[in-house]
Every structure is written in C-alpha cells, then in structure tokens.
Short mmCIF file of C-alpha atoms and ligand atoms in Angstrom, two decimals:
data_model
loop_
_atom_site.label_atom_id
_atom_site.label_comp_id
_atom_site.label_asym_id
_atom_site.label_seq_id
_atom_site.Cartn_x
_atom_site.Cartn_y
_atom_site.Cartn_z
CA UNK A 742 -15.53 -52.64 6.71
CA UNK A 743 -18.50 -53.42 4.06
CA UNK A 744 -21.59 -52.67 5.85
CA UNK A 745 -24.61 -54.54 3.32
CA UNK A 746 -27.56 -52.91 5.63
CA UNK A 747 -26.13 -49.56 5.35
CA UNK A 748 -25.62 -49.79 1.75
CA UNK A 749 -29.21 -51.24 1.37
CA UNK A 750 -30.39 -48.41 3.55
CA UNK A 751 -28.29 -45.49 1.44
CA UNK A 752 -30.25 -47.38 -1.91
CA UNK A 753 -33.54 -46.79 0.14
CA UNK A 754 -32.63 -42.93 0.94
CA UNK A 755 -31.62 -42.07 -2.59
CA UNK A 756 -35.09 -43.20 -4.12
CA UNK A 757 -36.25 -40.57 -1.89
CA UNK A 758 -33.90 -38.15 -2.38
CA UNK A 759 -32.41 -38.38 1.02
CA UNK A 760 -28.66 -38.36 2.09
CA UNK A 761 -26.92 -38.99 5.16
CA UNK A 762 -25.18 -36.42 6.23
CA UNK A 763 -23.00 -38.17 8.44
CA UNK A 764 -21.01 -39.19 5.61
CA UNK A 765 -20.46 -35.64 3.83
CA UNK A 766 -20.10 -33.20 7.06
CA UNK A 767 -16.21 -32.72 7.41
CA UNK A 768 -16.19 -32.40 3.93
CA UNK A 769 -19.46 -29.64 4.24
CA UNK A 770 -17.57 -28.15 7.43
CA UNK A 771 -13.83 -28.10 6.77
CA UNK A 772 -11.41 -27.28 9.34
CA UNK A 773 -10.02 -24.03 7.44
CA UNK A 774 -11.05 -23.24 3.43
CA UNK A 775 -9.42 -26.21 1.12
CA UNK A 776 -9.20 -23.98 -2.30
CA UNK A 777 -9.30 -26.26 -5.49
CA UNK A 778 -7.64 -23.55 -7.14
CA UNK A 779 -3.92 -23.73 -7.55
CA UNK A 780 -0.72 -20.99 -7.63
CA UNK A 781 0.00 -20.31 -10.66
CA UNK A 782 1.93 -18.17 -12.70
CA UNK A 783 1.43 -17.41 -16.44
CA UNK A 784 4.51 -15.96 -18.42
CA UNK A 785 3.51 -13.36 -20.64
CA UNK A 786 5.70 -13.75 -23.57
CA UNK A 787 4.65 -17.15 -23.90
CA UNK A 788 0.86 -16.28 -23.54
CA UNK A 789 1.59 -13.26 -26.21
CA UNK A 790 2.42 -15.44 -28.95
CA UNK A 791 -1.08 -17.45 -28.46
CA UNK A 792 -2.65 -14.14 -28.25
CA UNK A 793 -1.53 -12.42 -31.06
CA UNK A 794 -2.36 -15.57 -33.00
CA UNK A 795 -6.04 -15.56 -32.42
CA UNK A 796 -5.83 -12.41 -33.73
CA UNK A 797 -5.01 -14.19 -37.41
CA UNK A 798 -7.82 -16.52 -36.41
CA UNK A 799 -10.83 -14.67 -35.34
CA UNK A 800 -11.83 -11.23 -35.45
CA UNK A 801 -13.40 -9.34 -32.46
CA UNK A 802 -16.35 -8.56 -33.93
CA UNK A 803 -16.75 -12.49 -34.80
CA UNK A 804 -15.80 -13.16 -31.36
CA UNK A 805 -17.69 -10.30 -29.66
CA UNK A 806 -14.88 -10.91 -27.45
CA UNK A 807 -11.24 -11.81 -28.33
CA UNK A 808 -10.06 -13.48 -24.97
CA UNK A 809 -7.97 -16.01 -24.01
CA UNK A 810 -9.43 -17.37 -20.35
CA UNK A 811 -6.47 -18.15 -18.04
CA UNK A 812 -7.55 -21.23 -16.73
CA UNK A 813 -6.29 -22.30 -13.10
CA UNK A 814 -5.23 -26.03 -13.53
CA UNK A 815 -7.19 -26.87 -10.47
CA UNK A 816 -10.34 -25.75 -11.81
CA UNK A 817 -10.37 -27.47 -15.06
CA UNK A 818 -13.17 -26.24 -17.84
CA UNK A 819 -14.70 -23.60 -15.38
CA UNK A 820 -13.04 -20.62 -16.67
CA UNK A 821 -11.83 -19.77 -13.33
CA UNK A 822 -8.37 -18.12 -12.25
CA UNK A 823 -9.39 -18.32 -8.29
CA UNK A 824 -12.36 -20.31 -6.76
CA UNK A 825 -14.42 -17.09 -7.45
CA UNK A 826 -12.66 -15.29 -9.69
CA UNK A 827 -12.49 -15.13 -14.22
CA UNK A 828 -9.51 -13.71 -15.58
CA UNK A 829 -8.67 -13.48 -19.28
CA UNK A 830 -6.50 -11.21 -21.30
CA UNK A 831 -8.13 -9.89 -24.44
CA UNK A 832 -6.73 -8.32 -27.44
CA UNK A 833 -8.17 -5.89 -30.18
CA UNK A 834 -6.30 -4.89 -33.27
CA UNK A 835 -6.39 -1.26 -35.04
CA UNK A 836 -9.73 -0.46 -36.50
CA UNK A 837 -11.61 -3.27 -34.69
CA UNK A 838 -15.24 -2.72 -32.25
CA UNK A 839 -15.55 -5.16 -29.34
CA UNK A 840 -19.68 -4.76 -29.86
CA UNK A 841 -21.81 -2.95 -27.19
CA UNK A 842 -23.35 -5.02 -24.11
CA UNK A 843 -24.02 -5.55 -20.80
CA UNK A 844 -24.27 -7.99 -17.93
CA UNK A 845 -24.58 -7.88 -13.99
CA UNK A 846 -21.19 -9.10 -13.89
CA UNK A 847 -18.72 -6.55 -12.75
CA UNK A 848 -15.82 -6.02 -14.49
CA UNK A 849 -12.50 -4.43 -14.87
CA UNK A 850 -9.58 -3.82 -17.17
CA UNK A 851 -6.01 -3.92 -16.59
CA UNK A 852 -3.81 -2.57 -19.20
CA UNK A 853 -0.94 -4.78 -19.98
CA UNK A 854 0.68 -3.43 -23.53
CA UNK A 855 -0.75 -0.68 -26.14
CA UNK A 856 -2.05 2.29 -25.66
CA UNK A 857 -4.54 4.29 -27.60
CA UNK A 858 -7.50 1.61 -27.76
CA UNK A 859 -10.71 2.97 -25.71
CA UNK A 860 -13.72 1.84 -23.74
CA UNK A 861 -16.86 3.41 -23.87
CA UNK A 862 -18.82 2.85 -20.23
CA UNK A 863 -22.81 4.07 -20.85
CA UNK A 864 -21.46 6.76 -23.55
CA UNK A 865 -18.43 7.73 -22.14
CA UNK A 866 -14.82 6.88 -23.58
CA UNK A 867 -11.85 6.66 -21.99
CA UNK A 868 -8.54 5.90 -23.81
CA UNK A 869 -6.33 3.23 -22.39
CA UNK A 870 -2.90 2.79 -21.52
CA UNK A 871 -0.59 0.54 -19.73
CA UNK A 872 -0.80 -0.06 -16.09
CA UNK A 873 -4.22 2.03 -15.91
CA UNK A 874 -7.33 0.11 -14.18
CA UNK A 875 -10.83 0.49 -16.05
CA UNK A 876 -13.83 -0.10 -14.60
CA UNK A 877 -17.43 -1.71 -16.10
CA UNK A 878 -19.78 -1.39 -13.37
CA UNK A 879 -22.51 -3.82 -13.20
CA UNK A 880 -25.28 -3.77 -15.92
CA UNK A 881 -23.37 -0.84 -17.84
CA UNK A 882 -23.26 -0.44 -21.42
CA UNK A 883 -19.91 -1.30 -22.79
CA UNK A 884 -17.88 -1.46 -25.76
CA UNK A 885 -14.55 -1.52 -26.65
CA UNK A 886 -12.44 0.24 -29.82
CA UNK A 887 -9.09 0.54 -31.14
CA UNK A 888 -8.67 3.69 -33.37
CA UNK A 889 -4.67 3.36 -33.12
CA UNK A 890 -2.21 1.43 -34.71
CA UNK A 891 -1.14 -1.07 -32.68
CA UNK A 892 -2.57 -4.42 -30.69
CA UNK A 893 -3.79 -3.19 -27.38
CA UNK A 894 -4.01 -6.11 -24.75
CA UNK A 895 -5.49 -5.83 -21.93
CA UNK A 896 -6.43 -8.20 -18.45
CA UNK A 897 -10.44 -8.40 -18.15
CA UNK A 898 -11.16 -9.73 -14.24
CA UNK A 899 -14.56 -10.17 -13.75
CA UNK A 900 -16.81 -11.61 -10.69
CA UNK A 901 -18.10 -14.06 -13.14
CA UNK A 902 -18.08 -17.58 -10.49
CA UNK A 903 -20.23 -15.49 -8.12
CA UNK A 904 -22.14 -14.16 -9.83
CA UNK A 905 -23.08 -17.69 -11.54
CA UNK A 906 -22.84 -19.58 -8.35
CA UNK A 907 -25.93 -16.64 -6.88
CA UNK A 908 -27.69 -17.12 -10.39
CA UNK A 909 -27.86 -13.37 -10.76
CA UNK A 910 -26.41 -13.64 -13.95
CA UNK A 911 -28.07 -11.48 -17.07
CA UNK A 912 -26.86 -10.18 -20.35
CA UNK A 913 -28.24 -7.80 -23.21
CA UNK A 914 -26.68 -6.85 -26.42
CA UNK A 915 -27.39 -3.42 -27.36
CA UNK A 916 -29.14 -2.47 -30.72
CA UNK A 917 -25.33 -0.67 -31.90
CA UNK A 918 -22.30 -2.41 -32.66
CA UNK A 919 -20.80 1.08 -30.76
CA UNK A 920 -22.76 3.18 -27.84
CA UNK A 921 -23.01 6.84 -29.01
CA UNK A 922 -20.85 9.29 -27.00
CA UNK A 923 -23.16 11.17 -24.34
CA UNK A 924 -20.59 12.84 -22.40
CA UNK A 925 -17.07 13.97 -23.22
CA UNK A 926 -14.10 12.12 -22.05
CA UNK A 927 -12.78 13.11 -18.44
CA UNK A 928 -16.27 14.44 -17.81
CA UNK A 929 -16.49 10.88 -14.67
CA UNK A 930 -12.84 11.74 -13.40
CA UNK A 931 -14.00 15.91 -13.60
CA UNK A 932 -16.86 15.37 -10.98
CA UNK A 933 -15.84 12.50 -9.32
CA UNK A 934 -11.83 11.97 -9.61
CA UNK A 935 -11.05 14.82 -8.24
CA UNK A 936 -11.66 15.22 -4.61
CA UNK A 937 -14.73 16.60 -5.23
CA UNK A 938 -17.98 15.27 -6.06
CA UNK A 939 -21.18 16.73 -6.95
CA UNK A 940 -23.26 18.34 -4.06
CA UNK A 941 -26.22 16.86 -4.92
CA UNK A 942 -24.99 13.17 -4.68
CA UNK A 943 -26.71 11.51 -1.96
CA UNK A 944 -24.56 11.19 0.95
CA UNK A 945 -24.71 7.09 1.13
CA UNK A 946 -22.66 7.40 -2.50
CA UNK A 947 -22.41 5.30 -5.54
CA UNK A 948 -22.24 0.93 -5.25
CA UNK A 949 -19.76 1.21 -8.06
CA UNK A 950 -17.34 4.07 -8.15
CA UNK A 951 -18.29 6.77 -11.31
CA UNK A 952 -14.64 7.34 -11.58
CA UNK A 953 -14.12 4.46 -14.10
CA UNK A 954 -9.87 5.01 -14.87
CA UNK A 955 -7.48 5.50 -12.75
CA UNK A 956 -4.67 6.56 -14.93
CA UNK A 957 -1.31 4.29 -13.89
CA UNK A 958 0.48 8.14 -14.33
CA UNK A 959 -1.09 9.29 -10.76
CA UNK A 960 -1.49 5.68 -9.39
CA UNK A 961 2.76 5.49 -9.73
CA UNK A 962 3.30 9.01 -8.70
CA UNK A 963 0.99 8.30 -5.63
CA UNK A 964 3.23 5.37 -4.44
CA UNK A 965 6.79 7.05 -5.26
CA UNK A 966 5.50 9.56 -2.90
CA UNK A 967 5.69 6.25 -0.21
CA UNK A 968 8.81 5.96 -0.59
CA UNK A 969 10.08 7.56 2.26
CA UNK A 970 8.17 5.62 4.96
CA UNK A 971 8.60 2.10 6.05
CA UNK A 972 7.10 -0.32 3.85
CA UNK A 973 4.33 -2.60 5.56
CA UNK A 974 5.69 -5.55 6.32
CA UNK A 975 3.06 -7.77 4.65
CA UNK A 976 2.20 -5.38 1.67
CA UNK A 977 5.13 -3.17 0.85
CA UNK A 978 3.78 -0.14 0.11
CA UNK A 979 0.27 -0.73 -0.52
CA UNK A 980 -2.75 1.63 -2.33
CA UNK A 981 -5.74 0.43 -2.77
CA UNK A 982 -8.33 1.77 -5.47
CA UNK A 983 -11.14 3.71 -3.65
CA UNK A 984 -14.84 4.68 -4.37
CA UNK A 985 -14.76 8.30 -3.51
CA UNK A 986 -18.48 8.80 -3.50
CA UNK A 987 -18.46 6.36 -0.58
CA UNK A 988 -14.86 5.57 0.85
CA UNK A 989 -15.41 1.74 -0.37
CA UNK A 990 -13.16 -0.52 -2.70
CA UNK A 991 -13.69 0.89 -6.09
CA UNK A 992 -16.28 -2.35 -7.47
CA UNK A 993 -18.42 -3.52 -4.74
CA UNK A 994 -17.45 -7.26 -5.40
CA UNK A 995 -13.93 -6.90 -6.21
CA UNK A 996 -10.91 -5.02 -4.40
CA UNK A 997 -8.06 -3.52 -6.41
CA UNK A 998 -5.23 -1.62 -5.13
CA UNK A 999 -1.61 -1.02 -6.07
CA UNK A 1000 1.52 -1.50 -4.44
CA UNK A 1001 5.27 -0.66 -4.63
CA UNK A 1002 7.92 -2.90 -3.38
CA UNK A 1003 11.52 -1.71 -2.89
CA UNK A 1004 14.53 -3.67 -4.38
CA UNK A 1005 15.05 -6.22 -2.29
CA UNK A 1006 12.24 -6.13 0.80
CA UNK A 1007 11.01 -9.30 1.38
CA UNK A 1008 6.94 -9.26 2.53
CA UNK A 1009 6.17 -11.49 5.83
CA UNK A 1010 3.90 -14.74 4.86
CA UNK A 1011 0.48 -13.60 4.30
CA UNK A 1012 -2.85 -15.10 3.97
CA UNK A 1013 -6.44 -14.11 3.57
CA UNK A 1014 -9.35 -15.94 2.87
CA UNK A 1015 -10.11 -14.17 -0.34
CA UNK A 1016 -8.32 -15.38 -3.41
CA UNK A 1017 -6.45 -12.82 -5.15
CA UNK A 1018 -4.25 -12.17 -8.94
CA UNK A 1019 -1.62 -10.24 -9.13
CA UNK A 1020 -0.27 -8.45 -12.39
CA UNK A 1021 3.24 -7.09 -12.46
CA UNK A 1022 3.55 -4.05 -13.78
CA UNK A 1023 7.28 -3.17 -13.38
CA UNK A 1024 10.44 -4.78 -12.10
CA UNK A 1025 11.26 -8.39 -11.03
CA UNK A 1026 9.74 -10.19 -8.02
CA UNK A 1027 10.42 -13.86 -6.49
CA UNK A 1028 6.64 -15.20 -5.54
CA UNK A 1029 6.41 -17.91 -3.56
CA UNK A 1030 2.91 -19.55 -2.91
CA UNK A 1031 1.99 -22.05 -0.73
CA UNK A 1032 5.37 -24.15 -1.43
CA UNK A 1033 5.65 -23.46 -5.38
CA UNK A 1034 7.79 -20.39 -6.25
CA UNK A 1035 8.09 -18.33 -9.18
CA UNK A 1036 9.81 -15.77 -10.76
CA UNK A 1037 7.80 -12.97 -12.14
CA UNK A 1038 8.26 -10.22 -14.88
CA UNK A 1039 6.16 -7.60 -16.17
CA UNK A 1040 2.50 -8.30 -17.85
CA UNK A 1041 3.38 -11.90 -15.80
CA UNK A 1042 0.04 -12.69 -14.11
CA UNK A 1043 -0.40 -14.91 -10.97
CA UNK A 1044 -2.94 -16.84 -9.29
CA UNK A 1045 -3.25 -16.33 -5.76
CA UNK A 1046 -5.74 -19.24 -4.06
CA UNK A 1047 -7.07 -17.89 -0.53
CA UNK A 1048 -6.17 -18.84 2.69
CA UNK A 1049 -2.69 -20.10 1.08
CA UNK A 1050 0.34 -18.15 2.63
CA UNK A 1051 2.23 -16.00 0.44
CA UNK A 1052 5.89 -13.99 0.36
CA UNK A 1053 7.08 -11.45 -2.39
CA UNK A 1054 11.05 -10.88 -3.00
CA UNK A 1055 11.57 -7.82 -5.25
CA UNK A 1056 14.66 -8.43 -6.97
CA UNK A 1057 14.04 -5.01 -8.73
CA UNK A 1058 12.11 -1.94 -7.47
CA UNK A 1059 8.60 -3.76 -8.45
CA UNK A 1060 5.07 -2.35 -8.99
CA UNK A 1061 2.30 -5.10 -8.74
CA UNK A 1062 -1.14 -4.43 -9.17
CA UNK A 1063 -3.73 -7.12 -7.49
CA UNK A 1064 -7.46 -7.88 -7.80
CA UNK A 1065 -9.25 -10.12 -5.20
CA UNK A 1066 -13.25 -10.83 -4.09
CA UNK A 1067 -12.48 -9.31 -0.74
CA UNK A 1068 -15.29 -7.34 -0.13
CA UNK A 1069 -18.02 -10.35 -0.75
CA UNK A 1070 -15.74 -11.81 1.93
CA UNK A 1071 -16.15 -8.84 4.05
CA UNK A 1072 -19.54 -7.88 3.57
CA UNK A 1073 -20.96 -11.21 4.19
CA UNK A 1074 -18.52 -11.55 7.42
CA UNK A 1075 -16.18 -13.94 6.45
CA UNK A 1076 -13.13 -12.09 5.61
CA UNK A 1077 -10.31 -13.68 7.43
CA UNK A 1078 -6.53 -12.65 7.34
CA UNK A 1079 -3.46 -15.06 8.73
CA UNK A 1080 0.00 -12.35 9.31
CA UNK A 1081 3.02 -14.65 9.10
C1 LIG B 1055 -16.99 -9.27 -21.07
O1 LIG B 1055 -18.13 -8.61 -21.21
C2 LIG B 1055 -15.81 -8.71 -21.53
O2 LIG B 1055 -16.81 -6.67 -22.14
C3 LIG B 1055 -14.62 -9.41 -21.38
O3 LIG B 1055 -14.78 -6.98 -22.71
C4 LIG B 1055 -14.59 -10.64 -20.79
C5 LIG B 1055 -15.75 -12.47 -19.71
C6 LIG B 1055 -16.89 -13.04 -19.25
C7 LIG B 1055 -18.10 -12.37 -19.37
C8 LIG B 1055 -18.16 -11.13 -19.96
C9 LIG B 1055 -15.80 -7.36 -22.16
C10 LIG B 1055 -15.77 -11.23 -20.32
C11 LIG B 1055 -16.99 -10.54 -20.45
#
C-alpha cells in the first residue's frame, strides 16, 4: 500500500534528523539474536599454500604483521570470523622480527605448525609450539621472532569488533624493532603457573592472567587424565583456560578452554549466545552447524555464529581447542545457553 503523506512526512523527519521508529523496532528488538555471521569451516592445507606464499611476497617486517584474516562470508570486508570476533593465521619465517607494539585489543595465539619461533610479552619470551595458547594482554608490549629454521604459523584471535564497536581502540609502536628481555623465560609460569602466586598480589587478582602460555604438553596430559569419567554430554570432556590470580577465564574478553572428545561420542545440540572458533588440534571430527556440516582435520579452523545449535562427531579420538567472547556476554548479563 503506497502511503504519499507518510512518505512526505518521513522526507519532513529526515531534514531533521528524525526517524520513526515504528518502522525499525522488530528489526532493533529481534525475537532471539539473528547473527550475520555464517558456519564456516576453513581447510588448512588449502589455506597453507596461500600462506606460505605471502611469505615469497611480503616480509614481516614490511608487513609488521604477516596475516591472512579469515573472513566469515557473512561479514564481508569487516575482518570478522564471528559478529565480534577477528581471527587470522599469521606466519613468520627463520630469522624474521614481527616489530614491537601494542594496542587495547586483547589477543591470543594458537599454535598451529612450527615450533621454536617466540613471543616476547613486556620483556618476557616464551618459545612456541603446537597446540600451546599465548596470551597478549591488553596494552602489552609485544613482538614476535623466529630464531629457528622453519615457518612457524600460528592462529592470532583477537577482540578486535568490540573493541572497535566501544571505540576503545589505541595503538603505539615502540621505539625497538624487538623489546629487550627484562625477565627470564618461565619467570610468569614460576610465580603464577604453578599453583602458587605471589603473597603480595592483591587478593581481587590480575584482569588478564600473568601466566601468558599454557604449554599444549600439560593442557593434553590434563584431559587424558578425563578419560575415565563420563564425558559431558554437550562438551565432551571440557577444560577451560583459567586466570589463577582470580579464578576467571584467562583474557577478560575472551574464553578459551580445551576439550577432548572420545572416538565416536556424539555432543547433544548446543547453543550459546556467544559466538565461538574452534581449532582442531588432533583427530577427525564431523561438525555440523546450524544445518551445514563439515568434516574437520587438524589446524582446520571453524566458525561458530552464536545462538546457532551445534553437534560434534569424533570420528577419531579428537582434541579441539575453542575461543569465544563469552565473558563480555556474561559480564554484561547477557550470556544465554540453549542444551539440545
Ligand atoms: C596484532 O597486533 C597481531 O601482534 C596479530 O601479532 C594480528 C590483528 C589485528 C590487530 C592487531 C600481533 C592482529 C594484531
């Protein structure tokens, strides 16, 4: 039905910089969350050969970072894996410096394939290897080095759309190409990583946990222990990474954890209004999403948009590590779950 005087009047409102809000409020108000983002899965060996081509294209120094974004198709141009969440996986050849910064963003790294490169977090290394999970806290000084001999590539997942979206977003490059080393490496997981912390820490704790690797070595030994009980039947058998100085999720935007799924156990559906990307670090698991399904290998990472129910089939014994924006969800009270 045309409607002439309500067109007219809409003409009127704009000049003013008015809207009607009848016309936008089930769209402002939706029944349940519609994400834009979409599953998805991204094959590694495919996404290795683009990745180990930009490495014949552009150094990381030149780059500052050498990344390829994995871009959800439903969120075209926004460098955005979930609604709220960057992904990328980044690569750094033998004798190359990622350059020293830092940025409010929180990050962390995911080791996919290499082992030897390092990160330096405010003046401390730590050497990488697969299946470990790295942490940049917010507005720390970071670089990144590889003083082995082979490509080290790793999964960056950072709270980027957030933080953009809350314009809290700032950046500084520091003076040095590389921090210099103030404390020795293990000297984070010595005071921190090992059920102890230092009796002078005040008792609230740490927003960001100090312990900034936990090596895949005590993460996989921690869920064979599991073994023996009954797997939850949404997660399998489920870890997640904890701030010890506080008892929180490890990054205060982000929530990481670890699980184990025995051949063949099926999860129940699950959905939660967080969005979420999984990384397989071992075996062979059937993902289905929504009403897509895939079938995912190791270094394979998926996009998991929230408030879409999800199942996992291991056809192998599989280890699957997973990243989401969970706590923002939680903290600002609108962390919902669905249990299929
Ligand atoms: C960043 O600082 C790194 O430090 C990687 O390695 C990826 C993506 C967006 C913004 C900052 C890094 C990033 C990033």
């Amino acid at each position: 039905m045309s409607r002439p005087d309500l067109n007219m009047y809409y003409k009127k409102l704009e000049n003013q910089h008015l809207g009607p809000l009848w016309e936008v409020l089930k769209g402002l108000v939706p029944n349940e969350p519609k994400p834009r983002a979409q599953p998805h899965h991204w094959d590694f060996a495919a996404v290795r050969e683009r990745i180990i081509e930009a490495g014949t294209l552009i150094s990381a120094e030149e780059a500052e970072r050498r990344v390829l974004v994995l871009q959800n198709p439903g969120l075209p141009e926004t460098s955005q894996i979930t609604d709220t969440l960057y992904a990328g996986l980044q690569l750094i050849l033998p004798g190359e410096v990622a350059p020293a910064h830092r940025h409010t963003q929180s990050a962390l790294r995911f080791i996919i394939e290499g082992s030897g490169a390092y990160t330096s977090v405010d003046g401390e290394r730590t050497t990488m290897h697969p299946g470990d999970f790295i942490i940049t806290p917010s507005w720390a000084w970071h670089d990144h080095g590889n003083e082995a001999d082979e490509p080290v590539i790793w999964l960056d997942g950072l709270d980027v759309p957030l933080v953009n979206f809350l314009r809290a977003g700032f950046r500084e490059e520091h003076e040095n190409a590389v921090h210099k080393t103030v404390r020795p490496e293990g000297d984070a997981m010595a005071r921190y990583g090992m059920g102890l912390v230092p009796i002078t820490l005040n008792r609230g704790g740490l927003d960001t946990s100090p312990v900034f690797n936990y090596p895949y070595e005590r993460t996989r030994e921690a869920l064979e222990h599991l073994r023996h009980d009954e797997p939850d039947p949404h997660h399998g058998h489920c870890l997640r990474y904890v701030n010890p100085t506080n008892g929180d999720w490890a990054i205060p935007t982000i929530a990481t954890s670890m699980r184990l799924l025995p051949k063949g156990f099926h999860t129940r559906p699950y959905a939660s209004t967080d969005g979420a990307v999984m990384v397989v670090v071992e075996g062979r698991v059937k993902v289905k999403i929504g009403s897509e399904e895939f079938l995912a290998r190791p270094k394979d990472v998926l996009a998991l948009p929230g408030w879409l129910p999800y199942e996992l089939e291991a056809v192998e014994d599989t280890v699957a590590f997973t990243y989401s924006d969970r706590p923002v969800y939680e903290k600002l009270g609108l962390w919902r779950e669905w249990l299929g």
